[in-house]
mmCIF file of N, CA, C and O in Angstrom:
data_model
loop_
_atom_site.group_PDB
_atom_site.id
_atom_site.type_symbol
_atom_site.label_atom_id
_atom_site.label_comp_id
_atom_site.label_asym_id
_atom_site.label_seq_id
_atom_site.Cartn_x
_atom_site.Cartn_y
_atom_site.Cartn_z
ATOM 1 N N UNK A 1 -9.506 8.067 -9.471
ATOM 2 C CA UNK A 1 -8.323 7.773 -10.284
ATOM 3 C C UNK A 1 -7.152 7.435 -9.371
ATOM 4 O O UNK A 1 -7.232 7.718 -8.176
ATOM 5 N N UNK A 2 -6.205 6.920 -9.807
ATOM 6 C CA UNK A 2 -4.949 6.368 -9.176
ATOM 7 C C UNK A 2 -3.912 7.577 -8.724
ATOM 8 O O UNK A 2 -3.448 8.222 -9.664
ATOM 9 N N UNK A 3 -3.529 7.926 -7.499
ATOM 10 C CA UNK A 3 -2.726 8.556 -7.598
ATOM 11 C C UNK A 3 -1.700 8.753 -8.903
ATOM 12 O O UNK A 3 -1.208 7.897 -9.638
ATOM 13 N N UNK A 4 -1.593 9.912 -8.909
ATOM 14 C CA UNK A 4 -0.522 10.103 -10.230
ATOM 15 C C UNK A 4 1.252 10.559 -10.058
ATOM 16 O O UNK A 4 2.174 10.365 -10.850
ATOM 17 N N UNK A 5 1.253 11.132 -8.888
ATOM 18 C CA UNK A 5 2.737 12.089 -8.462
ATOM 19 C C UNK A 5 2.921 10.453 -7.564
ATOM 20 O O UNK A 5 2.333 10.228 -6.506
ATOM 21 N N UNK A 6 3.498 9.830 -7.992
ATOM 22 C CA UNK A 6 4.311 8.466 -6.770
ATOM 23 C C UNK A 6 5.403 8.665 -5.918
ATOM 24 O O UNK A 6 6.450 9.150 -6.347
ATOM 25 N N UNK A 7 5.271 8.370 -4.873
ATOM 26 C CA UNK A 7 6.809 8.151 -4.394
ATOM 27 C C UNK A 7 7.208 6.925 -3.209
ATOM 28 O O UNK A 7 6.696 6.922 -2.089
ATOM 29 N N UNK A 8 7.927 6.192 -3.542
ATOM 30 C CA UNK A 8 7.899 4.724 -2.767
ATOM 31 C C UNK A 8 7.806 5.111 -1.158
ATOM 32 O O UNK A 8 8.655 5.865 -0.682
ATOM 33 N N UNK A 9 7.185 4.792 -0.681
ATOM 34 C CA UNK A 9 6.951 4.770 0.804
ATOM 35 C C UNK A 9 7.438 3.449 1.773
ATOM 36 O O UNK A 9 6.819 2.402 1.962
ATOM 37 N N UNK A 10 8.577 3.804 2.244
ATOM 38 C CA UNK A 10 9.642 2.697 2.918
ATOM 39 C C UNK A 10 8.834 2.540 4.346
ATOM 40 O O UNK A 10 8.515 1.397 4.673
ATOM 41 N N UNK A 11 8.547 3.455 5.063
ATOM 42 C CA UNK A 11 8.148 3.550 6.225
ATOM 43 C C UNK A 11 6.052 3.261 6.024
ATOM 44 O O UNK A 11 5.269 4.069 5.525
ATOM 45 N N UNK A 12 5.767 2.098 6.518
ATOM 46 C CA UNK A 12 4.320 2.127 6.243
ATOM 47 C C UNK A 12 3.263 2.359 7.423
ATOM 48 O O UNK A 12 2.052 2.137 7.417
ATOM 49 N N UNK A 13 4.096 2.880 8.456
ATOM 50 C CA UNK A 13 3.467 3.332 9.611
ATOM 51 C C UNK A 13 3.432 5.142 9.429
ATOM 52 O O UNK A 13 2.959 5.760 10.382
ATOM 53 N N UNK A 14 3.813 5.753 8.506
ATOM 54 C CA UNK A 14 3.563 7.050 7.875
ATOM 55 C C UNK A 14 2.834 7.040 7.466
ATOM 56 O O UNK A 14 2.411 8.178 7.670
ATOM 57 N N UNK A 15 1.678 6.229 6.511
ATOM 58 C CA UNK A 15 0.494 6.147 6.024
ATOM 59 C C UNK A 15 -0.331 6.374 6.981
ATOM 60 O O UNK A 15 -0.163 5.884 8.097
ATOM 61 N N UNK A 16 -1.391 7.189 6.664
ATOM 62 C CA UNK A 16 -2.958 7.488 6.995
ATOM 63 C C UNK A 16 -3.764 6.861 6.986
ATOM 64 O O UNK A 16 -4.205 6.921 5.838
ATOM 65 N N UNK A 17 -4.518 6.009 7.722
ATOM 66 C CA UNK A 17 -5.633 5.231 7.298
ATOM 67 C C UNK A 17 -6.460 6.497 6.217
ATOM 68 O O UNK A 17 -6.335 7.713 6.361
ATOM 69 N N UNK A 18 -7.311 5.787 5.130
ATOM 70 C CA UNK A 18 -7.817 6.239 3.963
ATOM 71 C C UNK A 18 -6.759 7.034 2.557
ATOM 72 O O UNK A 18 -7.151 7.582 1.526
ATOM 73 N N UNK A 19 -5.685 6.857 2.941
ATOM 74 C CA UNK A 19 -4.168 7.477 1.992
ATOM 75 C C UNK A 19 -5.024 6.641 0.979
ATOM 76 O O UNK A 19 -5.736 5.704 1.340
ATOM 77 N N UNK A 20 -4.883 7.096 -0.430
ATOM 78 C CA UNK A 20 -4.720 6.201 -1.772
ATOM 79 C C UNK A 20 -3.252 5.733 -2.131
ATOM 80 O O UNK A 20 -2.297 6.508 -2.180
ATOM 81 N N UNK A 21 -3.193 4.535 -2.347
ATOM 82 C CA UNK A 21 -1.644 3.999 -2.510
ATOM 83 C C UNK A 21 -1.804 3.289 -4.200
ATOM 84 O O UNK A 21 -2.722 3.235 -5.019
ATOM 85 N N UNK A 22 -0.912 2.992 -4.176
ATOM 86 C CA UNK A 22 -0.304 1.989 -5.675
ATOM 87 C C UNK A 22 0.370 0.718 -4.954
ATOM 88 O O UNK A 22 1.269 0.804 -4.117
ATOM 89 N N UNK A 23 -0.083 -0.211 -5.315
ATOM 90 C CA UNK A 23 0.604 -1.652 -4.371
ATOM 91 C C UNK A 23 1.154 -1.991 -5.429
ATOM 92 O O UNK A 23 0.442 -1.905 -6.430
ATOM 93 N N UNK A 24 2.687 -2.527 -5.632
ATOM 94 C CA UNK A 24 3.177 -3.114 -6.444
ATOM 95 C C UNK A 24 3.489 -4.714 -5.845
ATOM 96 O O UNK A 24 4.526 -4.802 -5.188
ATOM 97 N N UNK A 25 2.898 -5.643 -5.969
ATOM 98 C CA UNK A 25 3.733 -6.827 -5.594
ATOM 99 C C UNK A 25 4.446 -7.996 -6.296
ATOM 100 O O UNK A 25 3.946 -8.041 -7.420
ATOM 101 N N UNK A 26 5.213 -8.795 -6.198
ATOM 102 C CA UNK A 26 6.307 -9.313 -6.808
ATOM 103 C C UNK A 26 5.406 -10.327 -7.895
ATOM 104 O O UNK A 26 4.856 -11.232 -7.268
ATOM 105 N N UNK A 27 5.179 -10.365 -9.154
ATOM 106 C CA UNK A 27 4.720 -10.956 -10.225
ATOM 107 C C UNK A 27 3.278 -10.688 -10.302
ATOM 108 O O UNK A 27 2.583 -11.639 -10.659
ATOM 109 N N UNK A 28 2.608 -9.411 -9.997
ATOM 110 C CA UNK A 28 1.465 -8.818 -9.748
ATOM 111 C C UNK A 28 1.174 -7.646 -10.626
ATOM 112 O O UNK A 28 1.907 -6.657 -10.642
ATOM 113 N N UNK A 29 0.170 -7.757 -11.309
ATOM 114 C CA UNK A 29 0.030 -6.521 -11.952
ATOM 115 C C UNK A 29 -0.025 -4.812 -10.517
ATOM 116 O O UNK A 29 -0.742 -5.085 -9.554
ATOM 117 N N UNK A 30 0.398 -3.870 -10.471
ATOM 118 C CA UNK A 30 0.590 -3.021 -9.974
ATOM 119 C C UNK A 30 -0.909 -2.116 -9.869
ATOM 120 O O UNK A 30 -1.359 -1.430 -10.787
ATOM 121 N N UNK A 31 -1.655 -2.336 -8.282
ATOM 122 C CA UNK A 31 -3.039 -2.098 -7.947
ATOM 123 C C UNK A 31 -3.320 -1.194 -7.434
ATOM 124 O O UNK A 31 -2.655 -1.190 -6.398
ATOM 125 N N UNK A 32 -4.203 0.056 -7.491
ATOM 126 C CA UNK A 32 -4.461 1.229 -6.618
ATOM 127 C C UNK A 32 -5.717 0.061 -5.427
ATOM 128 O O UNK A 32 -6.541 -0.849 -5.332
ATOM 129 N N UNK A 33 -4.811 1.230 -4.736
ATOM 130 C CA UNK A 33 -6.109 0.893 -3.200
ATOM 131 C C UNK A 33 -5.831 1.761 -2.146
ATOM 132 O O UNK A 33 -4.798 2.432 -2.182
ATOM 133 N N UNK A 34 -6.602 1.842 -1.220
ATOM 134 C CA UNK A 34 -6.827 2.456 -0.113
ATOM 135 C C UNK A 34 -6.115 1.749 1.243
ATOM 136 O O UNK A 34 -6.014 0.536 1.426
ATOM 137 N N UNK A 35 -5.675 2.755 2.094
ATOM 138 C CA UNK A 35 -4.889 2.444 3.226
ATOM 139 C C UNK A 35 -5.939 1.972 4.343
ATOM 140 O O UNK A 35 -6.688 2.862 4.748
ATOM 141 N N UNK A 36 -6.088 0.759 4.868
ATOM 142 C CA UNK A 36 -6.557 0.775 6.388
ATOM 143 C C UNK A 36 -6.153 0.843 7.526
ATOM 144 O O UNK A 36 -6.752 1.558 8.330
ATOM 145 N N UNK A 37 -5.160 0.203 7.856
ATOM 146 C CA UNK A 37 -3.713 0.367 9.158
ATOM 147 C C UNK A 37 -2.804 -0.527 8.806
ATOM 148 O O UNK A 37 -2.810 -1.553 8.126
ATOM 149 N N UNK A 38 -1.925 0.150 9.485
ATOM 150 C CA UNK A 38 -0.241 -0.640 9.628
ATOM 151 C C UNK A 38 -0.089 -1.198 11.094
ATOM 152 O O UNK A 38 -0.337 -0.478 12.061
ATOM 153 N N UNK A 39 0.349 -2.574 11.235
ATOM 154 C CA UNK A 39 0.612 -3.215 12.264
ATOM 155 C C UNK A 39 1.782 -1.779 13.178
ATOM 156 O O UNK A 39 2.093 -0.658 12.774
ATOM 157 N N UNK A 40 2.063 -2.355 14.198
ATOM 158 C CA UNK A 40 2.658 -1.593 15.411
ATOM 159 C C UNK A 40 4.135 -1.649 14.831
ATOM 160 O O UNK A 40 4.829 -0.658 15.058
ATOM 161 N N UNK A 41 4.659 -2.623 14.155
ATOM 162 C CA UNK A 41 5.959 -2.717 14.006
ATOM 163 C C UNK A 41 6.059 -2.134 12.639
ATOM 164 O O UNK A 41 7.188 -2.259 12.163
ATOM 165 N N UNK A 42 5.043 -1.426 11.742
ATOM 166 C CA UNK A 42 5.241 -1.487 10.342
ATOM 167 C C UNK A 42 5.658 -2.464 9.428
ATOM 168 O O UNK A 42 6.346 -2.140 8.459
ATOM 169 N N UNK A 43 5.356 -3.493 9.606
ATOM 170 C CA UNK A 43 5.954 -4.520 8.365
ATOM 171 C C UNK A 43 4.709 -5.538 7.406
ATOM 172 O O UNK A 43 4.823 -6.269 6.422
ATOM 173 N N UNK A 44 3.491 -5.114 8.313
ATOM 174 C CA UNK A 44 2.395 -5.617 7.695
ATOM 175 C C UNK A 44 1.511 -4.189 7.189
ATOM 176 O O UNK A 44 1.738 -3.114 7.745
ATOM 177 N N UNK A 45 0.549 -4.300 6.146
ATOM 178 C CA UNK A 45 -0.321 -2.737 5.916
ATOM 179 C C UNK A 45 -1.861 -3.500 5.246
ATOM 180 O O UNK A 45 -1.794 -4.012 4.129
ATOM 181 N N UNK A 46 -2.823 -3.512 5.803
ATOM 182 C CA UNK A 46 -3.797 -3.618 5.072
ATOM 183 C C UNK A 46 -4.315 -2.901 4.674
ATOM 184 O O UNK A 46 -4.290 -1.800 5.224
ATOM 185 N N UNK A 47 -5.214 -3.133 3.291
ATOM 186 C CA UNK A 47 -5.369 -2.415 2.756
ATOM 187 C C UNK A 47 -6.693 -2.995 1.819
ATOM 188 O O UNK A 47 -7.139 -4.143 1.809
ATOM 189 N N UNK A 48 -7.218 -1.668 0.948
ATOM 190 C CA UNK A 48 -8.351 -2.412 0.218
ATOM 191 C C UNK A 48 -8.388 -1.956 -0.820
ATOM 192 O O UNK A 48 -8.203 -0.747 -0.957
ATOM 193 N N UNK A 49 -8.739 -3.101 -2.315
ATOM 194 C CA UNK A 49 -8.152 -2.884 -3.465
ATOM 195 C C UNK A 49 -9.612 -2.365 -3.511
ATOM 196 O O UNK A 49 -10.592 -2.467 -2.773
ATOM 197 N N UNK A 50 -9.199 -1.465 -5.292
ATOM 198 C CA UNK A 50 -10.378 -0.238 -5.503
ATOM 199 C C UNK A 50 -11.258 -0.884 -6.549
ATOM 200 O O UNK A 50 -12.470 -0.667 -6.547
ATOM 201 N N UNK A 51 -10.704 -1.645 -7.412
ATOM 202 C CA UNK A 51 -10.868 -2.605 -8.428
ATOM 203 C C UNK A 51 -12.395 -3.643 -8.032
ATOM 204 O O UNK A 51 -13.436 -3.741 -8.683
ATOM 205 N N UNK A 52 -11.957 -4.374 -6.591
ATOM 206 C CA UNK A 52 -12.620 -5.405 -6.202
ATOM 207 C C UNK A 52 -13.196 -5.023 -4.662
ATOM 208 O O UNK A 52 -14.373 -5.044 -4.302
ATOM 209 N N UNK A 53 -12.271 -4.746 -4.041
ATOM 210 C CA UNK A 53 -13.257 -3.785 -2.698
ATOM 211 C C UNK A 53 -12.264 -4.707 -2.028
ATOM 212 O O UNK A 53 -12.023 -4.327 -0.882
ATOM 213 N N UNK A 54 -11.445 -6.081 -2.475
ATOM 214 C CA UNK A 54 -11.161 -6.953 -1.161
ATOM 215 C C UNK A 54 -9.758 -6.619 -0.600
ATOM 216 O O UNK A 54 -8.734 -6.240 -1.168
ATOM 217 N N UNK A 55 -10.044 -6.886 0.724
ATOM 218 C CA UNK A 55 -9.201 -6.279 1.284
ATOM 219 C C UNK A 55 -7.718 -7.293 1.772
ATOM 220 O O UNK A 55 -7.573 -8.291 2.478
ATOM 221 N N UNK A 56 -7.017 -6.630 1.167
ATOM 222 C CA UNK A 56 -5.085 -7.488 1.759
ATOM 223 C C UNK A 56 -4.374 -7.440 2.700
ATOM 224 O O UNK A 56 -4.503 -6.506 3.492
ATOM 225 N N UNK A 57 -3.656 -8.177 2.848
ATOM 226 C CA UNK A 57 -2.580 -7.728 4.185
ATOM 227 C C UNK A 57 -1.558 -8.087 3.817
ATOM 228 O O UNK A 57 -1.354 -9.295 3.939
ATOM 229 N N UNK A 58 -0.354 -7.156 3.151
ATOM 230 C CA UNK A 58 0.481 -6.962 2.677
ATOM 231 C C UNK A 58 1.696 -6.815 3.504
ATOM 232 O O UNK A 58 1.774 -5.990 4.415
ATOM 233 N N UNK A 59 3.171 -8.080 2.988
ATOM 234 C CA UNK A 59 3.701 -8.146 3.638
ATOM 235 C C UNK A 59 5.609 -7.552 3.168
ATOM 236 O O UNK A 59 6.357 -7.785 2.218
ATOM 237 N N UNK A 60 5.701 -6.840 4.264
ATOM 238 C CA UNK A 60 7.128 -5.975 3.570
ATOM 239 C C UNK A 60 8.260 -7.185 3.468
ATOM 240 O O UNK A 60 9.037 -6.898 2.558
ATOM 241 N N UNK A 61 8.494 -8.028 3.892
ATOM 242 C CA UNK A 61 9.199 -9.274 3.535
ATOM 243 C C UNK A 61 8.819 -9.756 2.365
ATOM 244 O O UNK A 61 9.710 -10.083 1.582
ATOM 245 N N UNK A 62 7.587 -9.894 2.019
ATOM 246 C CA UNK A 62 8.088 -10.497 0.441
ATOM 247 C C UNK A 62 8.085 -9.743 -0.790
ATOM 248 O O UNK A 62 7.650 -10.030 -1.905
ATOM 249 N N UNK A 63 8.521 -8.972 -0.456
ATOM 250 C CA UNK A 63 9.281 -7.580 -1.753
ATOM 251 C C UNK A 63 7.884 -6.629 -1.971
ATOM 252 O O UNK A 63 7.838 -6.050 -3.056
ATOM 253 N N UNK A 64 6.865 -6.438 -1.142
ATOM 254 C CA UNK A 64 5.367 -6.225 -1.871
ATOM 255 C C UNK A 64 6.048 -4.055 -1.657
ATOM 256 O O UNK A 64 6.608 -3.625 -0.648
ATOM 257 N N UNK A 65 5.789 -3.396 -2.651
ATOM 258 C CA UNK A 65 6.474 -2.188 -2.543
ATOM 259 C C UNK A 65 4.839 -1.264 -2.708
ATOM 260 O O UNK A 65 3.948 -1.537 -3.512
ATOM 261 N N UNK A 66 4.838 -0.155 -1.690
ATOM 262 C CA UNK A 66 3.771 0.747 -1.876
ATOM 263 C C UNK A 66 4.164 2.161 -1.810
ATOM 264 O O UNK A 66 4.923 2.740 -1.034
ATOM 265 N N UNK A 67 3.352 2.652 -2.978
ATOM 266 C CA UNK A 67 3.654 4.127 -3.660
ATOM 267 C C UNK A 67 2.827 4.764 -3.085
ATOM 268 O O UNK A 67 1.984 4.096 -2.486
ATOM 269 N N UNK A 68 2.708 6.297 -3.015
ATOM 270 C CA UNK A 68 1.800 6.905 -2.450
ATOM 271 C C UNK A 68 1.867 8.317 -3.103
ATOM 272 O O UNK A 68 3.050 8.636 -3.219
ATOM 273 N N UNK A 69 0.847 9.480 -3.671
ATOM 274 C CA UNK A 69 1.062 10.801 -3.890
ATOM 275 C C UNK A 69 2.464 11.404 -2.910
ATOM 276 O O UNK A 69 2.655 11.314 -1.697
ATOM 277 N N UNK A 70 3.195 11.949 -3.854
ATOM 278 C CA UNK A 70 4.536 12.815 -2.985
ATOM 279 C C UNK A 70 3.931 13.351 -2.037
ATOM 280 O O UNK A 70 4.323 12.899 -0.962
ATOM 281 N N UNK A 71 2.759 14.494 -1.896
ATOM 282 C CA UNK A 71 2.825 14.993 -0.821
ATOM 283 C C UNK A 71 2.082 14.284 -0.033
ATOM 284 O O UNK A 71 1.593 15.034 0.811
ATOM 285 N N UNK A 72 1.687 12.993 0.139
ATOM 286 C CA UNK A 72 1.155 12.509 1.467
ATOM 287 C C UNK A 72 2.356 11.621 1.991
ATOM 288 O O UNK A 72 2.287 11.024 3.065
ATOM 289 N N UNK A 73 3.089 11.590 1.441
ATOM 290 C CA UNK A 73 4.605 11.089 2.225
ATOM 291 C C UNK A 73 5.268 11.528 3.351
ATOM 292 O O UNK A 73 6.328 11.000 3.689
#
């Protein structure tokens, strides 16, 4: 199931590889998936949707926002 307790996660180099997230992106229905790594600078996060298995690389420049359970924040 989708995380349920959210809380926006600004910093994406705090994520865990295997974290469950909520990807919201800009005219996108809003997707649970799994964390794989965050680039060195944090501004890229791939990741893999739970839905389809395929995996994204999500970019903090174009508004793409990721939620995560409060306490894995």
């Amino acid at each position: 199931a989708p995380p349920a307790e959210l809380v926006w996660v600004t910093n994406w180099l705090g994520l865990a590889a295997g974290a469950p997230v909520m990807v919201r992106r800009p005219g996108r229905v809003p997707a649970a998936a799994t964390v794989e790594i965050a680039t060195p600078d944090g501004k890229i996060l791939w990741v893999r949707y739970w839905s389809s298995a395929d995996r994204a690389m999500l970019h903090k420049a174009d508004g793409t926002e990721v939620w995560c359970e409060a306490h894995s924040a």
